[in-house]
Coordinates of C-alpha atoms and ligand atoms in Angstrom, one line a residue:
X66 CA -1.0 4.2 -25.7
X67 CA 1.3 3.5 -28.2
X68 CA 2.0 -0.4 -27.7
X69 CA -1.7 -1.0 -28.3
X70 CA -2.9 -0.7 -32.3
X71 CA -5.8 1.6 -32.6
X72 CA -8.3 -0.6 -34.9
X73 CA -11.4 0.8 -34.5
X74 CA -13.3 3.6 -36.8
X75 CA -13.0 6.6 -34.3
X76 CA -10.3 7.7 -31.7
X77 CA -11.7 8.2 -28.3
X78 CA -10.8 11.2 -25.8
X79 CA -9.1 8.7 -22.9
X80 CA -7.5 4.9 -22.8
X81 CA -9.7 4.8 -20.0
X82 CA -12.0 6.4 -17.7
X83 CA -12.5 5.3 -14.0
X84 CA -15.5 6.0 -11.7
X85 CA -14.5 6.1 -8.2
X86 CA -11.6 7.3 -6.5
X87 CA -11.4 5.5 -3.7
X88 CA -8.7 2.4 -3.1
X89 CA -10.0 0.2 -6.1
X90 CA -10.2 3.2 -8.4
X91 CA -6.4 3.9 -7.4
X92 CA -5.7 0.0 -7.3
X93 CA -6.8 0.0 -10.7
X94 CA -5.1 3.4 -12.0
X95 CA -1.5 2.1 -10.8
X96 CA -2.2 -1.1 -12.8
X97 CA -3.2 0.9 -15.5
X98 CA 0.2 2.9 -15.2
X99 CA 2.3 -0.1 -15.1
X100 CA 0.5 -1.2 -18.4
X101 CA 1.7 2.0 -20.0
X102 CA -2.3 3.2 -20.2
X103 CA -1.6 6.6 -18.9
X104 CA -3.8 8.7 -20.8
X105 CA -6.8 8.3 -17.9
X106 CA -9.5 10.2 -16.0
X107 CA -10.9 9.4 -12.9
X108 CA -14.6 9.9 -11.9
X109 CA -15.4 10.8 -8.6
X110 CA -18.9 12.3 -7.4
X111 CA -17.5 13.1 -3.8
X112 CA -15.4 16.2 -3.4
X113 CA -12.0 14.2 -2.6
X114 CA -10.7 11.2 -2.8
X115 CA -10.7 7.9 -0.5
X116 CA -14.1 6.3 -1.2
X117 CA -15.3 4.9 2.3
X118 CA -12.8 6.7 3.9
X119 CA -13.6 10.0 2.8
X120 CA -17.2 9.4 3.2
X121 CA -17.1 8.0 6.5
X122 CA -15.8 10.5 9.5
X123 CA -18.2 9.1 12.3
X124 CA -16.8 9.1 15.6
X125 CA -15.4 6.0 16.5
X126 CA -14.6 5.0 12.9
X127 CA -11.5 2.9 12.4
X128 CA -10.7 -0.1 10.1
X129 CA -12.0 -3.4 11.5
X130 CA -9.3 -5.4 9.3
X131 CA -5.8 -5.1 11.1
X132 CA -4.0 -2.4 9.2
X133 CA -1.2 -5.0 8.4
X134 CA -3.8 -6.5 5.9
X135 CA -5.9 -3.6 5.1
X136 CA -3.4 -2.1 2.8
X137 CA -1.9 -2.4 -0.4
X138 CA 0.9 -4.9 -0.3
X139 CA 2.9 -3.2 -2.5
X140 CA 2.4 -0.1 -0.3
X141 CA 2.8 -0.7 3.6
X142 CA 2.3 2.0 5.6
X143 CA 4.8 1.0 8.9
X144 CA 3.3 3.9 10.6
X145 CA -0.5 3.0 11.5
X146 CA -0.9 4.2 15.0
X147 CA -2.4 1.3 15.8
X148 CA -3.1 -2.4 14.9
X149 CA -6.8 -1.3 13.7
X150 CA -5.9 2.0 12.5
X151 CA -8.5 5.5 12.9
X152 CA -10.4 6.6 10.0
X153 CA -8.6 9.5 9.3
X154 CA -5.2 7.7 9.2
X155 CA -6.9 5.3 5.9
X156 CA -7.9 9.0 4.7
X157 CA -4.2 9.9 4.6
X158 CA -2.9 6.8 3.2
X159 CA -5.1 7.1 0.6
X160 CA -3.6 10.2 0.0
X161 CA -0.1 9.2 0.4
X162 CA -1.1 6.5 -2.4
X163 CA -2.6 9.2 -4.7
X164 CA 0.3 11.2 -4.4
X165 CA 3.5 8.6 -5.0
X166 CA 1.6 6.7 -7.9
X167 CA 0.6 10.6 -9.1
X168 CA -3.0 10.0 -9.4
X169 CA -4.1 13.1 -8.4
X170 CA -3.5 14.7 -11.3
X171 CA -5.9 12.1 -13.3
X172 CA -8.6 13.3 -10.9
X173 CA -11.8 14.9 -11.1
X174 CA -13.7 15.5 -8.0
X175 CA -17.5 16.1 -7.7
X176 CA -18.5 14.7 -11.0
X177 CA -21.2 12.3 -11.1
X178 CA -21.3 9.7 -13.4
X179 CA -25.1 9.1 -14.7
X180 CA -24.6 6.3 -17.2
X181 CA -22.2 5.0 -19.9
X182 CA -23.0 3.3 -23.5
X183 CA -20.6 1.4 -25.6
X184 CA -20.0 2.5 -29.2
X185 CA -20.5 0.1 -31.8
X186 CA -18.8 1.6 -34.1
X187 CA -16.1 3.2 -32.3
X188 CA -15.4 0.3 -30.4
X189 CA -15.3 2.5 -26.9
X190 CA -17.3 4.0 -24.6
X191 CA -19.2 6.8 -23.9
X192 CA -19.7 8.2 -20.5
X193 CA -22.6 10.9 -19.7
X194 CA -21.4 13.2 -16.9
X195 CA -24.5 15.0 -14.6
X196 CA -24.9 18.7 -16.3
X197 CA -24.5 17.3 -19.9
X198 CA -20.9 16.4 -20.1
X199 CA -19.6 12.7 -22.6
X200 CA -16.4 11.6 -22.6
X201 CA -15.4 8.8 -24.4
X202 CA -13.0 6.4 -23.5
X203 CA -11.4 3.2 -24.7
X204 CA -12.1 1.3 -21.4
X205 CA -14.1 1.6 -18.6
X206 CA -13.4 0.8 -15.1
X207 CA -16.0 0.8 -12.6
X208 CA -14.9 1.3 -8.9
X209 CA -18.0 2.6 -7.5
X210 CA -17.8 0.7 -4.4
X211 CA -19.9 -1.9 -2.4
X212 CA -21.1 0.3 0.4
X213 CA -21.6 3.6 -1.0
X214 CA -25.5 4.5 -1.1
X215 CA -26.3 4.9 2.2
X216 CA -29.7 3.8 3.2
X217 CA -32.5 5.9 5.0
X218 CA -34.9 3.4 6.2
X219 CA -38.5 4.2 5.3
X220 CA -40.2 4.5 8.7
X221 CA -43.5 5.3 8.9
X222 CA -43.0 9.6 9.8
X223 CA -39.4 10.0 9.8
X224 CA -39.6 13.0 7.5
X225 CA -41.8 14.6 10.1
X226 CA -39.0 14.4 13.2
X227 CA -37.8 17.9 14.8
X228 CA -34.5 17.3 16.0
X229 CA -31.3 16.6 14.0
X230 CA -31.0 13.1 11.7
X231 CA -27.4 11.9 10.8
X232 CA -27.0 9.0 8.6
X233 CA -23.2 7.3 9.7
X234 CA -22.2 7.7 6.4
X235 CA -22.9 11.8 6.1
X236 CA -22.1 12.6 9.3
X237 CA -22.6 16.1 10.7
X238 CA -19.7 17.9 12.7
X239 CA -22.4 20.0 14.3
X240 CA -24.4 17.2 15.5
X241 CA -24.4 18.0 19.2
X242 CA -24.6 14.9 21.7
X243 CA -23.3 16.0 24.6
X244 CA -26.5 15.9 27.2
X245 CA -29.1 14.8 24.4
X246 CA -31.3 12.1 24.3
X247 CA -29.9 10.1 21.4
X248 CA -31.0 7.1 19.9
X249 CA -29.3 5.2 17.3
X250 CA -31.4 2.8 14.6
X251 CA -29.0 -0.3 13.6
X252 CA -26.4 -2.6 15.1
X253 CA -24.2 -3.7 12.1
X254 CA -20.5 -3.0 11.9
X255 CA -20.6 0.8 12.1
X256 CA -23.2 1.1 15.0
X257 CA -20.9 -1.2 17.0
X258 CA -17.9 1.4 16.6
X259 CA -20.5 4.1 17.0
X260 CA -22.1 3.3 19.9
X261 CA -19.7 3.3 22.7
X262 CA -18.5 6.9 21.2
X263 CA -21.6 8.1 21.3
X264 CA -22.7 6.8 25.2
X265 CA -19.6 8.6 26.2
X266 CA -21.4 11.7 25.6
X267 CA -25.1 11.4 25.4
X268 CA -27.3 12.2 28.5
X269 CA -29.9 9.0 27.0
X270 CA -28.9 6.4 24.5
X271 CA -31.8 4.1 23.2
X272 CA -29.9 1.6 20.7
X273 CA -32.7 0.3 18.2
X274 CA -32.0 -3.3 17.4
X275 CA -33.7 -5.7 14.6
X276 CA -31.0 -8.0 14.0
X277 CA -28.0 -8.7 16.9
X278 CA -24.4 -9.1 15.4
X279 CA -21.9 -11.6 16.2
X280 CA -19.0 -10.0 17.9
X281 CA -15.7 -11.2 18.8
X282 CA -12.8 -9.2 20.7
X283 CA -10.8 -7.2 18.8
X284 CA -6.7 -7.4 19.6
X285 CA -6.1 -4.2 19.2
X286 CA -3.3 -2.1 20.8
X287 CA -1.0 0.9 20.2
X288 CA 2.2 0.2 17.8
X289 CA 4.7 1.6 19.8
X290 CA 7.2 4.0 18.1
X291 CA 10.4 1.6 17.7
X292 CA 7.7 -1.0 16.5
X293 CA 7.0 1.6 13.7
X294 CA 10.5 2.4 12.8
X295 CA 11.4 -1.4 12.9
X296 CA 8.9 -1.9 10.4
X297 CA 10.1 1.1 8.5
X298 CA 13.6 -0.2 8.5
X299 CA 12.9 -3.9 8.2
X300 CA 10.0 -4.4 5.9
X301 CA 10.1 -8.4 6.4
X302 CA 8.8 -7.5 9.6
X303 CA 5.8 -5.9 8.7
X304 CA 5.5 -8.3 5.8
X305 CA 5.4 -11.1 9.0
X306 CA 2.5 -9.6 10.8
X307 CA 0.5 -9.1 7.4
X308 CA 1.2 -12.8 6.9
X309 CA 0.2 -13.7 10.5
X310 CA -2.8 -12.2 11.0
X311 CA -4.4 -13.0 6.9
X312 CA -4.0 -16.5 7.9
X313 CA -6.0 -15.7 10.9
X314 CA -8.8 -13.8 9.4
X315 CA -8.6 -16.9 6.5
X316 CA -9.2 -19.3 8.9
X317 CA -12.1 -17.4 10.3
X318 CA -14.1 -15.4 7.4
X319 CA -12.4 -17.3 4.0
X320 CA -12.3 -21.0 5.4
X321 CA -15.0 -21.1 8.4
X322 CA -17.4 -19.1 6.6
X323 CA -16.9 -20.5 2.2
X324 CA -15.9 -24.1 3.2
X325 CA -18.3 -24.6 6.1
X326 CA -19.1 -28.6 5.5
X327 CA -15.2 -28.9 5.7
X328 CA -14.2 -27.0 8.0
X329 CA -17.5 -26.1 10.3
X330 CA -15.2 -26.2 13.5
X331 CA -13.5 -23.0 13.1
X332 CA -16.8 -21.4 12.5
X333 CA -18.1 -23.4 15.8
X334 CA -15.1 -22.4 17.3
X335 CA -15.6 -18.5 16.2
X336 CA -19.1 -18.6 17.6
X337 CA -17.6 -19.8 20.6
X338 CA -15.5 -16.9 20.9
X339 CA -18.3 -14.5 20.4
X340 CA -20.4 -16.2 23.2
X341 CA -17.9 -16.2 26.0
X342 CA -16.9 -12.6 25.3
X343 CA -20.9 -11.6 25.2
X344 CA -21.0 -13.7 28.4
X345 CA -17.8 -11.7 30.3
X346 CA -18.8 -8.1 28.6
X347 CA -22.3 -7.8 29.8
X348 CA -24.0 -8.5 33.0
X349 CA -27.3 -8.8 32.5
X350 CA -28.8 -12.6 31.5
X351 CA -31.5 -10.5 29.3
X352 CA -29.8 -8.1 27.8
X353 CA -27.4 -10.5 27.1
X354 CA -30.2 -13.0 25.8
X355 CA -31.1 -10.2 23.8
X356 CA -27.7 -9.3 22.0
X357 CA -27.0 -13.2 21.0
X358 CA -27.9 -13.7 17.2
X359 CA -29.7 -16.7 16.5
X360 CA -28.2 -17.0 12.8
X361 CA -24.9 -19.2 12.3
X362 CA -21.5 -17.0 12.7
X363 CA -20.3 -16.0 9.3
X364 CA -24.5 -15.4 7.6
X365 CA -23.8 -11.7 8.2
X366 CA -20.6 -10.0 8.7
X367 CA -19.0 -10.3 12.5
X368 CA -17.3 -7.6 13.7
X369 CA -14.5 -7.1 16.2
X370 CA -15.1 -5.0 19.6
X371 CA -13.7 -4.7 23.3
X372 CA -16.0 -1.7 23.8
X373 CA -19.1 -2.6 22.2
X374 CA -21.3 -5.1 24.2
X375 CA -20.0 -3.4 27.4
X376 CA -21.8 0.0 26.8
X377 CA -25.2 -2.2 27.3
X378 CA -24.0 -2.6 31.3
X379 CA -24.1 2.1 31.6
X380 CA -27.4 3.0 33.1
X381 CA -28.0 5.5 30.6
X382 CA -28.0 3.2 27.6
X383 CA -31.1 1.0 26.2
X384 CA -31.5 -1.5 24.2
X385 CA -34.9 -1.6 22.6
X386 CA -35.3 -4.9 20.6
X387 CA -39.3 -4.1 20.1
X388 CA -39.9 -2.9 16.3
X389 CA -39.9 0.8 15.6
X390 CA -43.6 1.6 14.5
X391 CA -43.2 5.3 13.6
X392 CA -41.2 8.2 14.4
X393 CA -42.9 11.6 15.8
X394 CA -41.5 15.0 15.8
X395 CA -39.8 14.8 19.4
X396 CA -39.5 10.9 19.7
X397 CA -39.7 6.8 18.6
X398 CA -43.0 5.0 19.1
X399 CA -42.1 1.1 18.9
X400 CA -44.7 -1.4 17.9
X401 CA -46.4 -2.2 21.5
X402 CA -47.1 1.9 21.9
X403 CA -44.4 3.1 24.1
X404 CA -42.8 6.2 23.1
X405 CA -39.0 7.3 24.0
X406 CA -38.5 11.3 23.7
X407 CA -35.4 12.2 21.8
X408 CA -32.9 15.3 20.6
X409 CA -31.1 13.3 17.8
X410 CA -31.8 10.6 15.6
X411 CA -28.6 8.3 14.5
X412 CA -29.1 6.2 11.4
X413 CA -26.8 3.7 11.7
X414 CA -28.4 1.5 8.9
X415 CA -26.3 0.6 6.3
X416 CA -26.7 1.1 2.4
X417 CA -28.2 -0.5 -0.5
X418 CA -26.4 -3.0 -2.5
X419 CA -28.6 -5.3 -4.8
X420 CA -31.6 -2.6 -5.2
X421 CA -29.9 0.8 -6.4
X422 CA -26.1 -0.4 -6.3
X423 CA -25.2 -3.4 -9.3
X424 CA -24.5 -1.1 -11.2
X425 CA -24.3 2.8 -9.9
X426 CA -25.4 3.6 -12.7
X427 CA -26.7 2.5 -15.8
X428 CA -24.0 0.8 -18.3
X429 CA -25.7 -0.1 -21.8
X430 CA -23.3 -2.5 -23.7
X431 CA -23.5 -4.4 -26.8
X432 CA -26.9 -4.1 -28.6
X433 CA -28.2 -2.4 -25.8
X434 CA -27.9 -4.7 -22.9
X435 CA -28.8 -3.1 -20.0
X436 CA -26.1 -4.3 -17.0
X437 CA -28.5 -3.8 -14.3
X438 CA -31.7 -5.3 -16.1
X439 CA -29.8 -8.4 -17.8
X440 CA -28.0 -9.0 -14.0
X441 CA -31.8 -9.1 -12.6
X442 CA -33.7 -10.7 -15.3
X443 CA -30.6 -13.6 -15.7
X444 CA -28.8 -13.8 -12.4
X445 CA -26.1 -11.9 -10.9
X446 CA -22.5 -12.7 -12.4
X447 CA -19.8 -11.5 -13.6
X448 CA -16.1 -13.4 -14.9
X449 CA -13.7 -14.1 -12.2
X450 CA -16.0 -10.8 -10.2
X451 CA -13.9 -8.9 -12.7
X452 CA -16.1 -9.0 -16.6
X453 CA -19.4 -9.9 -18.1
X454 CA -20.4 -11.0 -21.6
X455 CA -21.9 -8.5 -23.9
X456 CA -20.0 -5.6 -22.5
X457 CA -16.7 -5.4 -24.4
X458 CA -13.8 -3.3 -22.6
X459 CA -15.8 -2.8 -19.0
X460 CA -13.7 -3.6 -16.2
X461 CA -16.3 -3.9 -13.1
X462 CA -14.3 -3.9 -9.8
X463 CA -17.7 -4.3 -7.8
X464 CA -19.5 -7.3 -9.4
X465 CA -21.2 -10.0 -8.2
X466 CA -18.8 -12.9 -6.5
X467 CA -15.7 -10.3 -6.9
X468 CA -15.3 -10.0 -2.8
X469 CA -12.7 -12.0 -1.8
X470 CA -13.5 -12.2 1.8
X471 CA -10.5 -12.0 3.8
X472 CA -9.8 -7.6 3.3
X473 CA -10.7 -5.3 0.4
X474 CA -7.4 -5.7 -1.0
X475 CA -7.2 -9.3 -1.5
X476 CA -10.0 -8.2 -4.0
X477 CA -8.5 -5.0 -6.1
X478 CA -5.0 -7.0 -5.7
X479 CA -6.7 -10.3 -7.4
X480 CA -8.3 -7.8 -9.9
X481 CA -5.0 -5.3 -10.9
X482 CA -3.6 -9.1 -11.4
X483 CA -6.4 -10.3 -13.7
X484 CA -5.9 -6.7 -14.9
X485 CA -2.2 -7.5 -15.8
X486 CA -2.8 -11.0 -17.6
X487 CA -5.4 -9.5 -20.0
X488 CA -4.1 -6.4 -21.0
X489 CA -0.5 -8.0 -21.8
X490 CA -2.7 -10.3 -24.0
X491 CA -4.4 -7.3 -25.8
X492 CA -0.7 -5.7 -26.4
X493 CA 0.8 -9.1 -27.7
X494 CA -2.0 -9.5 -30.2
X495 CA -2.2 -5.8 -30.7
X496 CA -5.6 -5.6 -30.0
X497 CA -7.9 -2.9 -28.2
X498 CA -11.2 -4.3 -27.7
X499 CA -12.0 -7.7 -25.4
X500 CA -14.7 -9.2 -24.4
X501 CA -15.6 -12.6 -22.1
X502 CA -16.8 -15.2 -23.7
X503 CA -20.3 -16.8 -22.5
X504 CA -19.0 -20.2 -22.5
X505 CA -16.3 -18.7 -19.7
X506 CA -18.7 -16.5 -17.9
X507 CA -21.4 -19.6 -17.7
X508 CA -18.3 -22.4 -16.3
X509 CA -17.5 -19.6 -13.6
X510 CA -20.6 -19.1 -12.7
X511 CA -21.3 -22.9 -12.7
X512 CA -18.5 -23.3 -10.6
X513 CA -19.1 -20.7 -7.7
X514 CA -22.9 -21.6 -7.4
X515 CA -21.2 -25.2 -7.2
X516 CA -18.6 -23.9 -4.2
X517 CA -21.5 -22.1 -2.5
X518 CA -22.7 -25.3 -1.3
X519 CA -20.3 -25.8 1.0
X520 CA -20.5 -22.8 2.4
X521 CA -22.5 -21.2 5.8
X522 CA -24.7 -19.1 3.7
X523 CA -26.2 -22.7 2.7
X524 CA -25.3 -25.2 5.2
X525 CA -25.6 -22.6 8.2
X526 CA -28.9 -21.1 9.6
X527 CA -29.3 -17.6 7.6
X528 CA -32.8 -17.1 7.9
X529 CA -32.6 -14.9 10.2
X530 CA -29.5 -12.7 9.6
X531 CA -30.8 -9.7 7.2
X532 CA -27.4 -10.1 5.4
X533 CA -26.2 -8.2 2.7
X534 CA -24.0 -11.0 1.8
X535 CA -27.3 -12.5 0.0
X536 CA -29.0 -10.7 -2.9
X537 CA -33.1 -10.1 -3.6
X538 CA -33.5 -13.0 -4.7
X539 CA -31.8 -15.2 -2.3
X540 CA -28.8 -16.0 -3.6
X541 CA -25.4 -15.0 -1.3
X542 CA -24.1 -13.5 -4.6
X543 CA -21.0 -11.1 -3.2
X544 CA -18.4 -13.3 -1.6
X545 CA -16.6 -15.2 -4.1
X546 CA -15.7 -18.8 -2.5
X547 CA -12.4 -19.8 -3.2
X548 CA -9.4 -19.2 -0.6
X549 CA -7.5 -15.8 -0.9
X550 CA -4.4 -18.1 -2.5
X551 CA -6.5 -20.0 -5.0
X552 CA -8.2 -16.4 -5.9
X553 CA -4.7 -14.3 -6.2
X554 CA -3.3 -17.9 -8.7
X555 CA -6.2 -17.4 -11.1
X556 CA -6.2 -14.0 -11.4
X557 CA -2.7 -14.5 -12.8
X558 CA -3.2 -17.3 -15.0
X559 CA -6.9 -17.6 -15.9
X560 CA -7.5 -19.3 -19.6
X561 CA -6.5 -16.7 -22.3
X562 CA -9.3 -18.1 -24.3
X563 CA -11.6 -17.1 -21.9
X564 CA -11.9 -13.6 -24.1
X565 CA -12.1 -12.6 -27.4
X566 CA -9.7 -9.9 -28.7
X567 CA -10.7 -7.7 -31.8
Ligands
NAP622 P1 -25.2 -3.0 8.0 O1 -24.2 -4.0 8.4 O2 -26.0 -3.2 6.8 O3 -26.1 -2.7 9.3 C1 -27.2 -1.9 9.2 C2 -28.0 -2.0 10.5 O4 -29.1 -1.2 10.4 C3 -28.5 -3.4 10.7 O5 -28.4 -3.7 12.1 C4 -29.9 -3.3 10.2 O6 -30.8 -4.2 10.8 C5 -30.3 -1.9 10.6 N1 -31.4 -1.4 9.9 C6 -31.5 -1.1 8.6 N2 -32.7 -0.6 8.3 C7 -33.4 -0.7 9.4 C8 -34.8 -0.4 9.7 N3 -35.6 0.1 8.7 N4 -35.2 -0.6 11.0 C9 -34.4 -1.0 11.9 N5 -33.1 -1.4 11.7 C10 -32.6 -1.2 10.4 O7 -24.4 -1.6 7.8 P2 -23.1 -1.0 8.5 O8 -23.2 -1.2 10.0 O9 -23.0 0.4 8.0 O10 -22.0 -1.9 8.0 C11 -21.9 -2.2 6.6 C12 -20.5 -2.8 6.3 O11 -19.6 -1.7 6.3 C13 -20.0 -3.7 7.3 O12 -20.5 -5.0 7.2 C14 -18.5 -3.7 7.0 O13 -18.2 -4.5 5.9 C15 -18.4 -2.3 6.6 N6 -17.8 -1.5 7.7 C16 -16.5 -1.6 7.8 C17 -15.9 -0.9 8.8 C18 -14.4 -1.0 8.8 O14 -13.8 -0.6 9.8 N7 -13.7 -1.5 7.9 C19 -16.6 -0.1 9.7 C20 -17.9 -0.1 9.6 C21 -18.5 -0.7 8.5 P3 -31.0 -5.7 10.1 O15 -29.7 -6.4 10.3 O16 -32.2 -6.2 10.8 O17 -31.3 -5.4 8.7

């Protein structure tokens, strides 16, 4: 670290410690190579790296972001099998990333982060590992993920059924379906890549549904071999269907869903979509009745399926919109008294974000502000999604209005920019400790809550989605609502004043 001057009373152990090792975790270690901080640990409670993608091996499990965009765009992988690549081949990627940017060596697997404290005094940080462990550290960057504490709903006698429960997101090789009575609780994104997979095999399927999801087709197909080496040969090429389909998914999720007032036709137009493929996919008026949201297109994430709606036409499969009442040791007793026998019990039901996730764990900053307690008893906020006031030197990649809605990577690429543009400050005044200034913190958040108003999740019918998009108190406080452009610009040229340097 030796471009940056060392003014503070004690030397930490790292320039910086991460938690997480999944894509923004690695995002932000490559940015912290190029900005010659190479002296840095990374965090991770799972056993390997790949956040989501390690996490996640359900059956049916592939990226619903075409692979083109759902990668680094410094890093294109021309070899995705397909156009919405398999699980496993994001699980190798990752690991392809980890091993050209040598990350793995900065690694440490199964360590779980419990809390971190900033030093006063020392002007760094102070992270408390689970078994006793510190480690202190110039900077911390958190990159603990969105969707990564999976959810057991809290259904009356759950803990009492006999058969095998799988969460999506700890999934069990062992878990037999073939001939079982299965049912599955939840229809969000993962159930709608679960579900078909799991009607191929299972003897019953009962799908539990609260909430229907909006669901459009999905242009997927195989990327033939000379495709692959074409892209591999001719990068510009690749570079062409990244370009192509962002501006699609911009028009649909960034435009039609943040600038609704303006642009409400595309979102009409997506709804649409959705209706006439429900309409062609399944055959029966009541079923169909059943599966049509009543919330506006863009309140609650839409997914992408060819295979999904269909599975609702195979005699075997249910859909069971009455409300679970309890579970029983062989079965599901919904809310007018009828009682479905089952083998296995799928939890396809998401994770908590605004309860137990903002933060993982508990940060303590400046004169002991508690992150999680000050984000709940002021709002949720955070800089540009990147930095908060009161904690000097914390880089949060998961922060309120830090999603930039088009792909993951629009978001850690915005973020290693914003990354860039203030460490190069900290080197050119030779300073090691920053912090955001209320005054900038306050005008961004004035001028999000300001953007929000045009968007869906104000002018649209929400009420009804159940959509993690909107925090406990209301507020659709995750999505930050500026187009992916406008977001990537800042990032590289936000005020310099906006921080103090020390
Ligand atoms: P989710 O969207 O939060 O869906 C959870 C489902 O479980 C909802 O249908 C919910 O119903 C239901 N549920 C939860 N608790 C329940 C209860 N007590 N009783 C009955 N139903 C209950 O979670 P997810 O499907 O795991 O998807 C989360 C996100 O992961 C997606 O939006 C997407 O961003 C991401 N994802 C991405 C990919 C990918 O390929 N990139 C794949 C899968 C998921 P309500 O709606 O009524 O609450």
């Amino acid at each position: 670290m030796q471009q940056y001057r060392n003014t503070a009373t004690a030397t930490p152990r790292y320039d910086a410690v991460i938690v997480g090792a999944g894509f923004g975790g690695m995002g932000a270690a490559i940015q912290l190579k190029r900005l010659g901080l190479d002296d840095f640990v990374i965090l991770e409670r799972e056993g390997d790296l790949g956040g989501t993608w390690h996490v996640n091996r359900y059956p049916g499990l592939a990226v619903d972001i075409a692979s083109f965009t759902y990668s680094y765009s410094f890093e294109p992988n021309p070899y995705w099998s397909r156009v919405f690549a398999p699980g496993a081949e994001l699980k190798r990627y990752a690991g392809h990333v980890a091993h050209k940017y040598g990350l793995r060596r900065h690694m440490r697997f199964s360590t779980v982060v419990e809390g971190a404290r900033w030093d006063e005094a020392g002007q760094y940080w102070t992270v408390h590992v689970r078994g006793g462990e510190t480690i202190t550290a110039r900077y911390l960057l958190t990159a603990t993920g969105f969707l990564s504490q999976p959810r057991t709903p809290d259904i009356d006698g759950i803990e009492t059924f006999r058969g095998m429960i799988v969460h999506s997101a700890d999934w069990d090789d062992s878990c037999e379906l073939a001939g079982r009575r299965v049912a599955v609780i939840g229809t969000g994104a993962t159930a709608v890549q679960l579900i078909p997979e799991v009607a191929r095999e299972a003897a019953e399927l009962t799908v539990y549904q609260r909430t229907p999801i909006w669901v459009t087709p999905k242009l997927d197909w195989r990327i033939p071999r000379p495709v692959q080496r074409l892209f591999a040969r001719v990068p510009v090429t690749q570079r062409a269907a990244r370009m192509v389909n962002s501006a699609v998914l911009e028009a649909i999720m960034v435009v039609g869903v943040l600038h609704y007032r303006q642009a409400r036709f595309t979102n009409k137009g997506a709804e649409l979509l959705a209706r006439a493929h429900l309409r062609r996919q399944v055959k029966d008026p009541e079923v169909r009745r059943r599966l049509t949201p009543d919330y506006s297109f863009g309140c609650k994430r839409p997914t992408f399926s060819n295979e999904y709606l269909r599975t609702f036409n195979l005699p075997h499969v249910r859909l069971e919109t009455t409300p679970i009442a309890r579970v029983e040791p062989d079965g599901i007793v919904t809310a007018d008294g009828r009682r479905t026998a089952i083998d296995v019990l799928l939890l396809a039901t998401g994770f908590d974000l605004w309860d137990v996730n903002f933060p993982a764990f508990q940060i303590t900053g400046r004169d002991g502000r508690d992150l999680g307690s000050w984000w709940r008893t002021t709002r949720f906020q955070a800089y540009q999604g990147v930095t908060m006031p009161g904690f000097p030197n914390l880089i949060s990649l998961n922060s309120p209005y830090s999603y930039s809605g088009l792909s993951y990577f629009t978001t850690i690429e915005s973020q290693m920019r914003h990354m860039k543009r203030l460490f190069g400050e900290l080197r050119r005044r030779r300073a090691t400790t920053f912090e955001v200034t209320r005054r900038a913190n306050d005008e961004f958040l004035d001028r999000v809550t300001a953007r929000l108003a045009d968007s869906v999740f104000v002018l649209g019918a929400c009420a009804s989605a159940r959509s993690y998009y909107f925090n406990q108190h209301g507020e659709p406080a995750l999505l930050r609502p500026t187009p992916t452009l406008a977001t990537l610009r800042e990032a590289g040229r936000f005020p310099l004043d906006a921080y103090t340097y020390a």
